[in-house]
PDB file of C-alpha atoms in Angstrom:
ATOM      1  CA  MET A   1    -100.436  76.372  39.728  1.00 45.00           C
ATOM      2  CA  SER A   2     -97.118  77.684  38.454  1.00 53.00           C
ATOM      3  CA  LEU A   3     -95.018  75.108  36.586  1.00 55.00           C
ATOM      4  CA  ARG A   4     -91.903  77.222  36.969  1.00 67.00           C
ATOM      5  CA  ASN A   5     -88.822  75.637  38.609  1.00 82.00           C
ATOM      6  CA  GLN A   6     -86.439  77.501  40.861  1.00 86.00           C
ATOM      7  CA  ASP A   7     -84.321  78.670  37.827  1.00 89.00           C
ATOM      8  CA  GLY A   8     -87.705  79.674  36.191  1.00 91.00           C
ATOM      9  CA  GLU A   9     -88.727  81.792  39.120  1.00 91.00           C
ATOM     10  CA  LEU A  10     -85.315  83.592  39.026  1.00 93.00           C
ATOM     11  CA  ILE A  11     -85.597  84.201  35.277  1.00 92.00           C
ATOM     12  CA  PHE A  12     -89.038  85.709  35.693  1.00 91.00           C
ATOM     13  CA  ARG A  13     -87.657  87.991  38.344  1.00 93.00           C
ATOM     14  CA  ILE A  14     -84.837  88.925  35.996  1.00 92.00           C
ATOM     15  CA  CYS A  15     -87.386  89.854  33.350  1.00 90.00           C
ATOM     16  CA  GLN A  16     -89.008  92.203  36.010  1.00 88.00           C
ATOM     17  CA  GLY A  17     -85.512  93.941  36.280  1.00 85.00           C
ATOM     18  CA  ASP A  18     -84.504  92.237  39.515  1.00 90.00           C
ATOM     19  CA  MET A  19     -80.781  92.180  39.499  1.00 91.00           C
ATOM     20  CA  GLN A  20     -80.383  90.188  42.666  1.00 93.00           C
ATOM     21  CA  ALA A  21     -82.064  87.329  40.870  1.00 94.00           C
ATOM     22  CA  LEU A  22     -79.294  87.441  38.358  1.00 95.00           C
ATOM     23  CA  GLY A  23     -76.739  87.294  41.096  1.00 96.00           C
ATOM     24  CA  VAL A  24     -78.448  84.196  42.632  1.00 95.00           C
ATOM     25  CA  LEU A  25     -78.197  82.404  39.262  1.00 95.00           C
ATOM     26  CA  TYR A  26     -74.583  83.519  38.952  1.00 96.00           C
ATOM     27  CA  GLU A  27     -73.735  81.997  42.313  1.00 96.00           C
ATOM     28  CA  LYS A  28     -75.452  78.886  41.399  1.00 95.00           C
ATOM     29  CA  TYR A  29     -73.668  78.269  38.081  1.00 96.00           C
ATOM     30  CA  LYS A  30     -70.490  80.255  38.113  1.00 96.00           C
ATOM     31  CA  THR A  31     -68.138  77.528  39.303  1.00 96.00           C
ATOM     32  CA  GLN A  32     -69.421  74.769  36.717  1.00 94.00           C
ATOM     33  CA  MET A  33     -69.584  77.101  33.836  1.00 96.00           C
ATOM     34  CA  PHE A  34     -66.103  78.630  34.569  1.00 96.00           C
ATOM     35  CA  ARG A  35     -64.575  75.110  34.784  1.00 94.00           C
ATOM     36  CA  THR A  36     -66.148  74.098  31.726  1.00 93.00           C
ATOM     37  CA  ALA A  37     -64.866  77.177  29.828  1.00 94.00           C
ATOM     38  CA  LEU A  38     -61.377  76.665  31.411  1.00 93.00           C
ATOM     39  CA  ALA A  39     -61.369  72.994  30.564  1.00 90.00           C
ATOM     40  CA  ILE A  40     -61.854  73.916  26.852  1.00 88.00           C
ATOM     41  CA  THR A  41     -59.809  77.039  26.596  1.00 88.00           C
ATOM     42  CA  ARG A  42     -56.991  76.283  29.301  1.00 86.00           C
ATOM     43  CA  ASP A  43     -56.860  79.961  29.829  1.00 91.00           C
ATOM     44  CA  PRO A  44     -58.272  81.378  33.129  1.00 93.00           C
ATOM     45  CA  GLY A  45     -58.600  84.956  31.584  1.00 95.00           C
ATOM     46  CA  ALA A  46     -60.509  83.615  28.576  1.00 95.00           C
ATOM     47  CA  ALA A  47     -62.638  81.446  30.819  1.00 95.00           C
ATOM     48  CA  GLU A  48     -63.650  84.405  32.882  1.00 96.00           C
ATOM     49  CA  ASP A  49     -64.440  86.516  29.797  1.00 96.00           C
ATOM     50  CA  ILE A  50     -66.644  83.694  28.485  1.00 97.00           C
ATOM     51  CA  LEU A  51     -68.460  83.379  31.766  1.00 97.00           C
ATOM     52  CA  GLN A  52     -69.072  87.122  31.774  1.00 97.00           C
ATOM     53  CA  GLU A  53     -70.327  87.112  28.159  1.00 97.00           C
ATOM     54  CA  GLY A  54     -72.505  84.014  29.033  1.00 96.00           C
ATOM     55  CA  PHE A  55     -74.304  85.647  31.905  1.00 96.00           C
ATOM     56  CA  LEU A  56     -74.687  88.947  29.913  1.00 96.00           C
ATOM     57  CA  ARG A  57     -76.413  86.941  27.072  1.00 95.00           C
ATOM     58  CA  LEU A  58     -78.569  85.204  29.865  1.00 95.00           C
ATOM     59  CA  TYR A  59     -79.711  88.774  30.976  1.00 94.00           C
ATOM     60  CA  ALA A  60     -80.278  90.074  27.470  1.00 93.00           C
ATOM     61  CA  ASN A  61     -82.250  87.034  26.546  1.00 92.00           C
ATOM     62  CA  ALA A  62     -84.145  86.362  29.632  1.00 92.00           C
ATOM     63  CA  THR A  63     -87.545  87.183  28.069  1.00 90.00           C
ATOM     64  CA  ARG A  64     -87.044  84.582  25.514  1.00 89.00           C
ATOM     65  CA  LEU A  65     -86.100  81.756  27.915  1.00 88.00           C
ATOM     66  CA  ASP A  66     -88.672  79.067  28.742  1.00 83.00           C
ATOM     67  CA  GLU A  67     -89.175  79.309  32.444  1.00 79.00           C
ATOM     68  CA  LYS A  68     -90.531  75.763  32.699  1.00 79.00           C
ATOM     69  CA  ARG A  69     -87.290  74.323  31.446  1.00 80.00           C
ATOM     70  CA  SER A  70     -84.041  73.784  33.173  1.00 82.00           C
ATOM     71  CA  LEU A  71     -81.496  76.618  32.578  1.00 89.00           C
ATOM     72  CA  ALA A  72     -78.325  74.498  32.748  1.00 90.00           C
ATOM     73  CA  PRO A  73     -78.387  72.905  29.248  1.00 90.00           C
ATOM     74  CA  TRP A  74     -79.010  76.311  27.649  1.00 92.00           C
ATOM     75  CA  LEU A  75     -76.340  78.018  29.666  1.00 94.00           C
ATOM     76  CA  TYR A  76     -73.786  75.153  28.844  1.00 94.00           C
ATOM     77  CA  ARG A  77     -74.713  75.562  25.162  1.00 94.00           C
ATOM     78  CA  VAL A  78     -73.802  79.252  25.366  1.00 95.00           C
ATOM     79  CA  ILE A  79     -70.613  78.680  27.221  1.00 96.00           C
ATOM     80  CA  VAL A  80     -69.509  75.909  25.016  1.00 94.00           C
ATOM     81  CA  ASN A  81     -70.280  78.008  21.800  1.00 93.00           C
ATOM     82  CA  LEU A  82     -68.439  80.917  23.182  1.00 95.00           C
ATOM     83  CA  SER A  83     -65.410  78.667  24.140  1.00 93.00           C
ATOM     84  CA  TYR A  84     -65.496  77.186  20.737  1.00 89.00           C
ATOM     85  CA  ASN A  85     -65.323  80.591  19.145  1.00 91.00           C
ATOM     86  CA  TRP A  86     -62.389  81.628  21.218  1.00 91.00           C
ATOM     87  CA  VAL A  87     -60.466  78.630  20.456  1.00 87.00           C
ATOM     88  CA  THR A  88     -61.267  78.907  16.813  1.00 84.00           C
ATOM     89  CA  ARG A  89     -60.123  82.461  16.930  1.00 84.00           C
ATOM     90  CA  ARG A  90     -56.891  81.556  18.805  1.00 79.00           C
ATOM     91  CA  GLY A  91     -56.195  78.745  16.396  1.00 66.00           C
ATOM     92  CA  ARG A  92     -55.815  76.277  19.223  1.00 54.00           C
ATOM     93  CA  TRP A  93     -55.937  72.548  18.474  1.00 51.00           C
ATOM     94  CA  MET A  94     -54.756  73.298  15.026  1.00 43.00           C
ATOM     95  CA  VAL A  95     -51.353  71.753  15.707  1.00 44.00           C
ATOM     96  CA  PRO A  96     -50.769  68.769  13.613  1.00 40.00           C
ATOM     97  CA  LEU A  97     -51.364  65.338  15.532  1.00 41.00           C
ATOM     98  CA  GLU A  98     -47.703  64.400  14.795  1.00 43.00           C
ATOM     99  CA  HIS A  99     -46.528  67.338  16.765  1.00 47.00           C
ATOM    100  CA  ALA A 100     -48.634  66.488  19.763  1.00 43.00           C
ATOM    101  CA  ILE A 101     -47.591  62.885  19.665  1.00 44.00           C
ATOM    102  CA  GLU A 102     -43.968  64.136  19.532  1.00 49.00           C
ATOM    103  CA  ARG A 103     -44.572  66.380  22.579  1.00 46.00           C
ATOM    104  CA  LEU A 104     -46.142  63.389  24.380  1.00 44.00           C
ATOM    105  CA  ARG A 105     -43.178  61.222  23.659  1.00 48.00           C
ATOM    106  CA  SER A 106     -40.590  63.988  24.667  1.00 51.00           C
ATOM    107  CA  GLY A 107     -41.793  63.849  28.346  1.00 50.00           C
ATOM    108  CA  PRO A 108     -43.483  66.257  30.642  1.00 49.00           C
ATOM    109  CA  LYS A 109     -42.537  69.929  30.435  1.00 50.00           C
ATOM    110  CA  SER A 110     -44.088  70.979  33.475  1.00 53.00           C
ATOM    111  CA  SER A 111     -42.278  72.026  36.621  1.00 55.00           C
ATOM    112  CA  PRO A 112     -40.930  69.241  38.980  1.00 55.00           C
ATOM    113  CA  GLU A 113     -43.285  70.086  41.692  1.00 50.00           C
ATOM    114  CA  LYS A 114     -46.208  69.718  39.288  1.00 49.00           C
ATOM    115  CA  VAL A 115     -44.947  66.520  37.981  1.00 50.00           C
ATOM    116  CA  MET A 116     -44.675  65.220  41.537  1.00 46.00           C
ATOM    117  CA  GLU A 117     -48.348  66.100  42.159  1.00 45.00           C
ATOM    118  CA  GLN A 118     -49.560  64.277  39.023  1.00 56.00           C
ATOM    119  CA  SER A 119     -49.409  60.662  38.377  1.00 69.00           C
ATOM    120  CA  GLU A 120     -47.522  59.626  35.355  1.00 75.00           C
ATOM    121  CA  VAL A 121     -50.687  58.151  33.886  1.00 76.00           C
ATOM    122  CA  GLN A 122     -52.729  61.159  34.474  1.00 79.00           C
ATOM    123  CA  GLN A 123     -50.013  63.233  32.833  1.00 80.00           C
ATOM    124  CA  VAL A 124     -50.081  60.940  29.770  1.00 82.00           C
ATOM    125  CA  VAL A 125     -53.858  61.019  29.509  1.00 85.00           C
ATOM    126  CA  GLN A 126     -53.920  64.796  29.675  1.00 84.00           C
ATOM    127  CA  GLU A 127     -51.424  64.943  26.872  1.00 84.00           C
ATOM    128  CA  ALA A 128     -53.278  62.480  24.894  1.00 86.00           C
ATOM    129  CA  LEU A 129     -56.500  64.500  25.320  1.00 87.00           C
ATOM    130  CA  ASP A 130     -54.505  67.508  24.043  1.00 84.00           C
ATOM    131  CA  SER A 131     -53.839  65.649  20.867  1.00 85.00           C
ATOM    132  CA  LEU A 132     -57.467  65.213  20.148  1.00 87.00           C
ATOM    133  CA  SER A 133     -59.211  67.753  17.824  1.00 86.00           C
ATOM    134  CA  PHE A 134     -61.566  70.239  19.638  1.00 86.00           C
ATOM    135  CA  LYS A 135     -64.743  68.486  18.397  1.00 89.00           C
ATOM    136  CA  HIS A 136     -63.648  65.124  19.913  1.00 91.00           C
ATOM    137  CA  ARG A 137     -62.243  66.634  23.148  1.00 90.00           C
ATOM    138  CA  VAL A 138     -65.293  68.648  23.940  1.00 92.00           C
ATOM    139  CA  VAL A 139     -67.547  65.594  23.581  1.00 94.00           C
ATOM    140  CA  LEU A 140     -65.368  63.650  26.042  1.00 93.00           C
ATOM    141  CA  MET A 141     -65.308  66.611  28.376  1.00 92.00           C
ATOM    142  CA  LEU A 142     -69.127  66.957  28.454  1.00 93.00           C
ATOM    143  CA  PHE A 143     -69.744  63.378  28.742  1.00 94.00           C
ATOM    144  CA  TYR A 144     -66.939  62.435  31.379  1.00 92.00           C
ATOM    145  CA  LEU A 145     -66.250  65.688  33.253  1.00 90.00           C
ATOM    146  CA  ASN A 146     -69.812  67.230  33.276  1.00 89.00           C
ATOM    147  CA  GLU A 147     -71.451  63.828  33.195  1.00 89.00           C
ATOM    148  CA  PHE A 148     -74.080  64.711  30.698  1.00 91.00           C
ATOM    149  CA  SER A 149     -76.035  62.029  28.922  1.00 92.00           C
ATOM    150  CA  LEU A 150     -75.631  61.557  25.093  1.00 94.00           C
ATOM    151  CA  LYS A 151     -78.847  63.365  24.586  1.00 93.00           C
ATOM    152  CA  GLU A 152     -77.876  66.314  26.763  1.00 92.00           C
ATOM    153  CA  VAL A 153     -74.416  66.564  24.865  1.00 94.00           C
ATOM    154  CA  ALA A 154     -76.314  66.468  21.549  1.00 95.00           C
ATOM    155  CA  TYR A 155     -78.422  69.406  22.664  1.00 93.00           C
ATOM    156  CA  ILE A 156     -75.544  71.271  23.904  1.00 92.00           C
ATOM    157  CA  LEU A 157     -73.442  70.896  20.866  1.00 93.00           C
ATOM    158  CA  ASP A 158     -76.574  71.065  18.538  1.00 92.00           C
ATOM    159  CA  LEU A 159     -75.686  67.833  16.875  1.00 94.00           C
ATOM    160  CA  PRO A 160     -77.475  64.452  16.251  1.00 96.00           C
ATOM    161  CA  GLU A 161     -77.189  61.880  18.947  1.00 96.00           C
ATOM    162  CA  GLY A 162     -75.476  59.519  16.556  1.00 96.00           C
ATOM    163  CA  THR A 163     -72.776  62.053  15.880  1.00 96.00           C
ATOM    164  CA  VAL A 164     -72.098  62.454  19.438  1.00 96.00           C
ATOM    165  CA  LYS A 165     -71.829  58.730  19.850  1.00 95.00           C
ATOM    166  CA  SER A 166     -69.287  58.395  17.000  1.00 96.00           C
ATOM    167  CA  ARG A 167     -67.291  61.281  18.396  1.00 95.00           C
ATOM    168  CA  LEU A 168     -67.217  59.622  21.721  1.00 93.00           C
ATOM    169  CA  TYR A 169     -66.191  56.389  20.097  1.00 92.00           C
ATOM    170  CA  TYR A 170     -63.412  58.016  17.900  1.00 91.00           C
ATOM    171  CA  GLY A 171     -62.039  60.025  20.915  1.00 90.00           C
ATOM    172  CA  ARG A 172     -61.767  56.940  22.997  1.00 89.00           C
ATOM    173  CA  LYS A 173     -60.222  55.071  20.298  1.00 89.00           C
ATOM    174  CA  ARG A 174     -57.651  57.829  19.692  1.00 85.00           C
ATOM    175  CA  LEU A 175     -56.863  58.072  23.421  1.00 85.00           C
ATOM    176  CA  ARG A 176     -56.324  54.254  23.689  1.00 85.00           C
ATOM    177  CA  ALA A 177     -53.976  54.445  20.759  1.00 85.00           C
ATOM    178  CA  CYS A 178     -52.037  57.242  22.371  1.00 80.00           C
ATOM    179  CA  LEU A 179     -51.704  55.607  25.689  1.00 78.00           C
ATOM    180  CA  ARG A 180     -50.744  52.172  24.139  1.00 79.00           C
ATOM    181  CA  LYS A 181     -47.837  54.040  22.388  1.00 75.00           C
ATOM    182  CA  ASP A 182     -46.531  55.838  25.375  1.00 69.00           C
ATOM    183  CA  SER A 183     -43.756  54.206  27.361  1.00 62.00           C
ATOM    184  CA  ARG A 184     -44.579  55.968  30.566  1.00 62.00           C
ATOM    185  CA  VAL A 185     -47.791  54.153  30.863  1.00 58.00           C
ATOM    186  CA  LEU A 186     -47.444  51.129  33.101  1.00 46.00           C
ATOM    187  CA  GLY A 187     -47.068  47.910  31.142  1.00 49.00           C
ATOM    188  CA  GLY A 188     -50.140  46.405  32.752  1.00 48.00           C
ATOM    189  CA  MET A 189     -52.402  49.314  32.117  1.00 54.00           C
ATOM    190  CA  ALA A 190     -51.057  49.561  28.476  1.00 51.00           C
ATOM    191  CA  TYR A 191     -52.040  45.950  28.067  1.00 52.00           C
ATOM    192  CA  GLU A 192     -55.436  46.641  29.644  1.00 53.00           C
ATOM    193  CA  LEU A 193     -56.199  49.314  27.155  1.00 54.00           C
ATOM    194  CA  SER A 194     -54.998  47.236  24.193  1.00 49.00           C
TER     195      SER A 194
ATOM    196  CA  MET B   1     -78.191  57.825  30.781  1.00 60.00           C
ATOM    197  CA  ASN B   2     -74.959  59.517  31.588  1.00 64.00           C
ATOM    198  CA  TYR B   3     -71.469  58.144  32.141  1.00 62.00           C
ATOM    199  CA  ARG B   4     -71.856  57.561  35.772  1.00 61.00           C
ATOM    200  CA  GLU B   5     -75.128  55.941  35.556  1.00 62.00           C
ATOM    201  CA  LYS B   6     -74.040  53.700  32.821  1.00 58.00           C
ATOM    202  CA  ARG B   7     -71.060  52.213  34.925  1.00 53.00           C
ATOM    203  CA  GLU B   8     -71.568  48.953  36.781  1.00 51.00           C
ATOM    204  CA  PRO B   9     -69.203  48.647  39.647  1.00 52.00           C
ATOM    205  CA  SER B  10     -69.393  44.859  39.473  1.00 51.00           C
ATOM    206  CA  SER B  11     -68.339  44.657  35.833  1.00 51.00           C
ATOM    207  CA  PRO B  12     -65.699  47.262  35.039  1.00 58.00           C
ATOM    208  CA  ASP B  13     -65.020  47.182  31.265  1.00 68.00           C
ATOM    209  CA  LEU B  14     -62.341  48.916  29.133  1.00 71.00           C
ATOM    210  CA  ASP B  15     -64.544  51.978  28.580  1.00 73.00           C
ATOM    211  CA  ASP B  16     -64.936  52.286  32.412  1.00 77.00           C
ATOM    212  CA  VAL B  17     -61.144  52.217  33.079  1.00 81.00           C
ATOM    213  CA  LEU B  18     -60.662  54.767  30.228  1.00 84.00           C
ATOM    214  CA  GLY B  19     -63.568  56.791  31.478  1.00 87.00           C
ATOM    215  CA  GLN B  20     -62.054  57.075  34.963  1.00 87.00           C
ATOM    216  CA  LEU B  21     -58.753  58.081  33.481  1.00 86.00           C
ATOM    217  CA  ILE B  22     -60.464  60.844  31.316  1.00 88.00           C
ATOM    218  CA  TYR B  23     -62.370  62.038  34.371  1.00 89.00           C
ATOM    219  CA  GLN B  24     -59.386  62.213  36.549  1.00 88.00           C
ATOM    220  CA  ALA B  25     -57.177  63.932  33.950  1.00 87.00           C
ATOM    221  CA  LEU B  26     -59.835  66.583  32.978  1.00 88.00           C
ATOM    222  CA  SER B  27     -61.005  67.397  36.593  1.00 89.00           C
ATOM    223  CA  ALA B  28     -57.288  67.725  37.628  1.00 87.00           C
ATOM    224  CA  GLU B  29     -57.059  70.521  35.249  1.00 85.00           C
ATOM    225  CA  VAL B  30     -59.959  72.518  36.821  1.00 90.00           C
ATOM    226  CA  ARG B  31     -60.144  71.269  40.353  1.00 90.00           C
ATOM    227  CA  GLY B  32     -60.345  74.084  42.881  1.00 92.00           C
ATOM    228  CA  THR B  33     -60.478  76.881  40.242  1.00 94.00           C
ATOM    229  CA  GLU B  34     -62.976  79.688  40.655  1.00 95.00           C
ATOM    230  CA  PRO B  35     -63.708  82.975  38.744  1.00 96.00           C
ATOM    231  CA  SER B  36     -62.453  86.100  40.366  1.00 95.00           C
ATOM    232  CA  PRO B  37     -64.928  88.616  41.987  1.00 95.00           C
ATOM    233  CA  ARG B  38     -64.318  91.136  39.144  1.00 96.00           C
ATOM    234  CA  VAL B  39     -66.257  88.907  36.929  1.00 96.00           C
ATOM    235  CA  TRP B  40     -69.629  89.506  38.818  1.00 96.00           C
ATOM    236  CA  LYS B  41     -68.813  93.178  38.973  1.00 96.00           C
ATOM    237  CA  ASN B  42     -68.501  93.299  35.160  1.00 96.00           C
ATOM    238  CA  ILE B  43     -71.673  91.169  34.684  1.00 96.00           C
ATOM    239  CA  TYR B  44     -73.630  93.576  37.030  1.00 95.00           C
ATOM    240  CA  GLN B  45     -72.414  96.679  35.241  1.00 95.00           C
ATOM    241  CA  GLY B  46     -72.913  95.056  31.900  1.00 94.00           C
ATOM    242  CA  ALA B  47     -76.527  94.112  32.840  1.00 93.00           C
ATOM    243  CA  ILE B  48     -77.210  97.816  34.051  1.00 92.00           C
ATOM    244  CA  ASP B  49     -75.949  99.101  30.667  1.00 91.00           C
ATOM    245  CA  ILE B  50     -78.224  96.765  28.776  1.00 90.00           C
ATOM    246  CA  ARG B  51     -81.178  97.780  30.952  1.00 87.00           C
ATOM    247  CA  ASP B  52     -80.411 101.467  30.390  1.00 87.00           C
ATOM    248  CA  ALA B  53     -79.954 101.084  26.758  1.00 85.00           C
ATOM    249  CA  ARG B  54     -83.420  99.448  26.515  1.00 81.00           C
ATOM    250  CA  LEU B  55     -85.121 102.150  28.558  1.00 79.00           C
ATOM    251  CA  ASP B  56     -83.397 104.747  26.183  1.00 77.00           C
ATOM    252  CA  LYS B  57     -84.933 102.972  23.194  1.00 72.00           C
ATOM    253  CA  LYS B  58     -88.587 103.060  24.582  1.00 65.00           C
ATOM    254  CA  PRO B  59     -90.757 105.893  23.177  1.00 61.00           C
ATOM    255  CA  ARG B  60     -91.535 108.440  25.773  1.00 59.00           C
ATOM    256  CA  GLY B  61     -94.829 110.252  24.951  1.00 58.00           C
ATOM    257  CA  PHE B  62     -95.173 113.090  22.469  1.00 57.00           C
ATOM    258  CA  SER B  63     -91.775 113.882  20.810  1.00 60.00           C
ATOM    259  CA  LEU B  64     -90.738 117.023  19.208  1.00 62.00           C
ATOM    260  CA  SER B  65     -89.003 114.965  16.515  1.00 67.00           C
ATOM    261  CA  PHE B  66     -92.460 113.842  15.452  1.00 67.00           C
ATOM    262  CA  LEU B  67     -93.552 117.536  14.897  1.00 70.00           C
ATOM    263  CA  SER B  68     -90.263 118.344  12.847  1.00 71.00           C
ATOM    264  CA  ASN B  69     -90.790 115.108  10.754  1.00 70.00           C
ATOM    265  CA  LEU B  70     -94.336 116.271  10.014  1.00 70.00           C
ATOM    266  CA  LEU B  71     -93.135 119.611   8.912  1.00 70.00           C
ATOM    267  CA  ALA B  72     -90.429 118.271   6.766  1.00 69.00           C
ATOM    268  CA  PHE B  73     -92.972 115.806   5.104  1.00 67.00           C
ATOM    269  CA  LEU B  74     -95.451 118.728   4.478  1.00 66.00           C
ATOM    270  CA  SER B  75     -92.930 121.064   2.961  1.00 66.00           C
ATOM    271  CA  ASP B  76     -91.164 118.557   0.824  1.00 63.00           C
ATOM    272  CA  GLU B  77     -94.191 116.783  -0.606  1.00 58.00           C
ATOM    273  CA  ASN B  78     -95.419 117.585  -4.021  1.00 65.00           C
ATOM    274  CA  TRP B  79     -99.067 117.695  -3.320  1.00 61.00           C
ATOM    275  CA  GLU B  80    -100.492 117.768  -6.786  1.00 60.00           C
ATOM    276  CA  ASP B  81     -98.418 114.611  -7.673  1.00 64.00           C
ATOM    277  CA  ARG B  82     -99.474 112.874  -4.581  1.00 63.00           C
ATOM    278  CA  LEU B  83    -103.119 113.515  -4.798  1.00 59.00           C
ATOM    279  CA  SER B  84    -103.223 112.495  -8.449  1.00 61.00           C
ATOM    280  CA  ARG B  85    -101.402 109.179  -7.545  1.00 61.00           C
ATOM    281  CA  GLN B  86    -103.863 108.395  -4.780  1.00 59.00           C
ATOM    282  CA  ARG B  87    -107.001 109.181  -6.940  1.00 58.00           C
ATOM    283  CA  PRO B  88    -106.718 108.804 -10.638  1.00 58.00           C
ATOM    284  CA  MET B  89    -107.523 112.349 -11.540  1.00 60.00           C
ATOM    285  CA  PRO B  90    -105.961 114.602 -14.157  1.00 62.00           C
ATOM    286  CA  LEU B  91    -103.485 117.124 -13.045  1.00 66.00           C
ATOM    287  CA  TRP B  92    -104.708 120.613 -12.327  1.00 68.00           C
ATOM    288  CA  SER B  93    -102.368 121.777 -15.120  1.00 70.00           C
ATOM    289  CA  ASP B  94    -104.421 119.596 -17.585  1.00 70.00           C
ATOM    290  CA  TYR B  95    -107.433 121.684 -16.758  1.00 69.00           C
ATOM    291  CA  LEU B  96    -105.648 124.849 -17.361  1.00 69.00           C
ATOM    292  CA  LEU B  97    -104.449 123.488 -20.654  1.00 71.00           C
ATOM    293  CA  LEU B  98    -108.212 122.730 -21.597  1.00 70.00           C
ATOM    294  CA  VAL B  99    -109.269 126.322 -20.652  1.00 69.00           C
ATOM    295  CA  ALA B 100    -106.374 127.867 -22.381  1.00 66.00           C
TER     296      ALA B 100
END
């Protein structure tokens, strides 16, 4: 009896040279992987390049993958690493925290239409997330947006579970501090977060 | 246990509120986005290039380069030195010295 899951079957077919199987995997994972890369890089062009590179690595390393294990964590790991490399090369999240807080206080710079679409609180949270370092933001993103468990986040980032937990704690703490300081956050919510 | 599983609707705490805010803010940034069709075209072409490069690397039967390598080896090698290294024998020139 084969212990391969659906992804495992497709990986096996890729190893046999079946390009259609690669297409099936791409269709299955393209959106979540693209959005993960986009959430980290904030650059649609970069997110597409990262998605492309990630799937080419999948193709190149298909024979080394364990067909019995889920592909998603491995693929997320590749996409997050590639995104991290891109961010590091571009020097993003290197702005001093004071600059980010100043930007946060100076109000939204988006178009009026966009501001209308987003609630004030959401805007503030987004800006507060921007003020976090990459390592804290990516943990929050994987935990809250992708809804991974601490163990899965630890695997994807290749970190001990305790480190993930502490980064999550620190990220939330910083966010709370940013939100409390911001006058745009409603009084009640600011109180709730204090 | 992930963030959603941990949440208990009956007892929302501070982290739940913050978690919802974080989720809403992050998902608003990526909602509705999709990669363009050119990405798959590039992946498909890139995968074909990888496959072809692998096929080129594989040895395909008897190669003329093997013959040329053998000829180069035979012509370059100092046979007397080589044989004496393999078997601890005196050089032929030593016999000649003895005879002389």
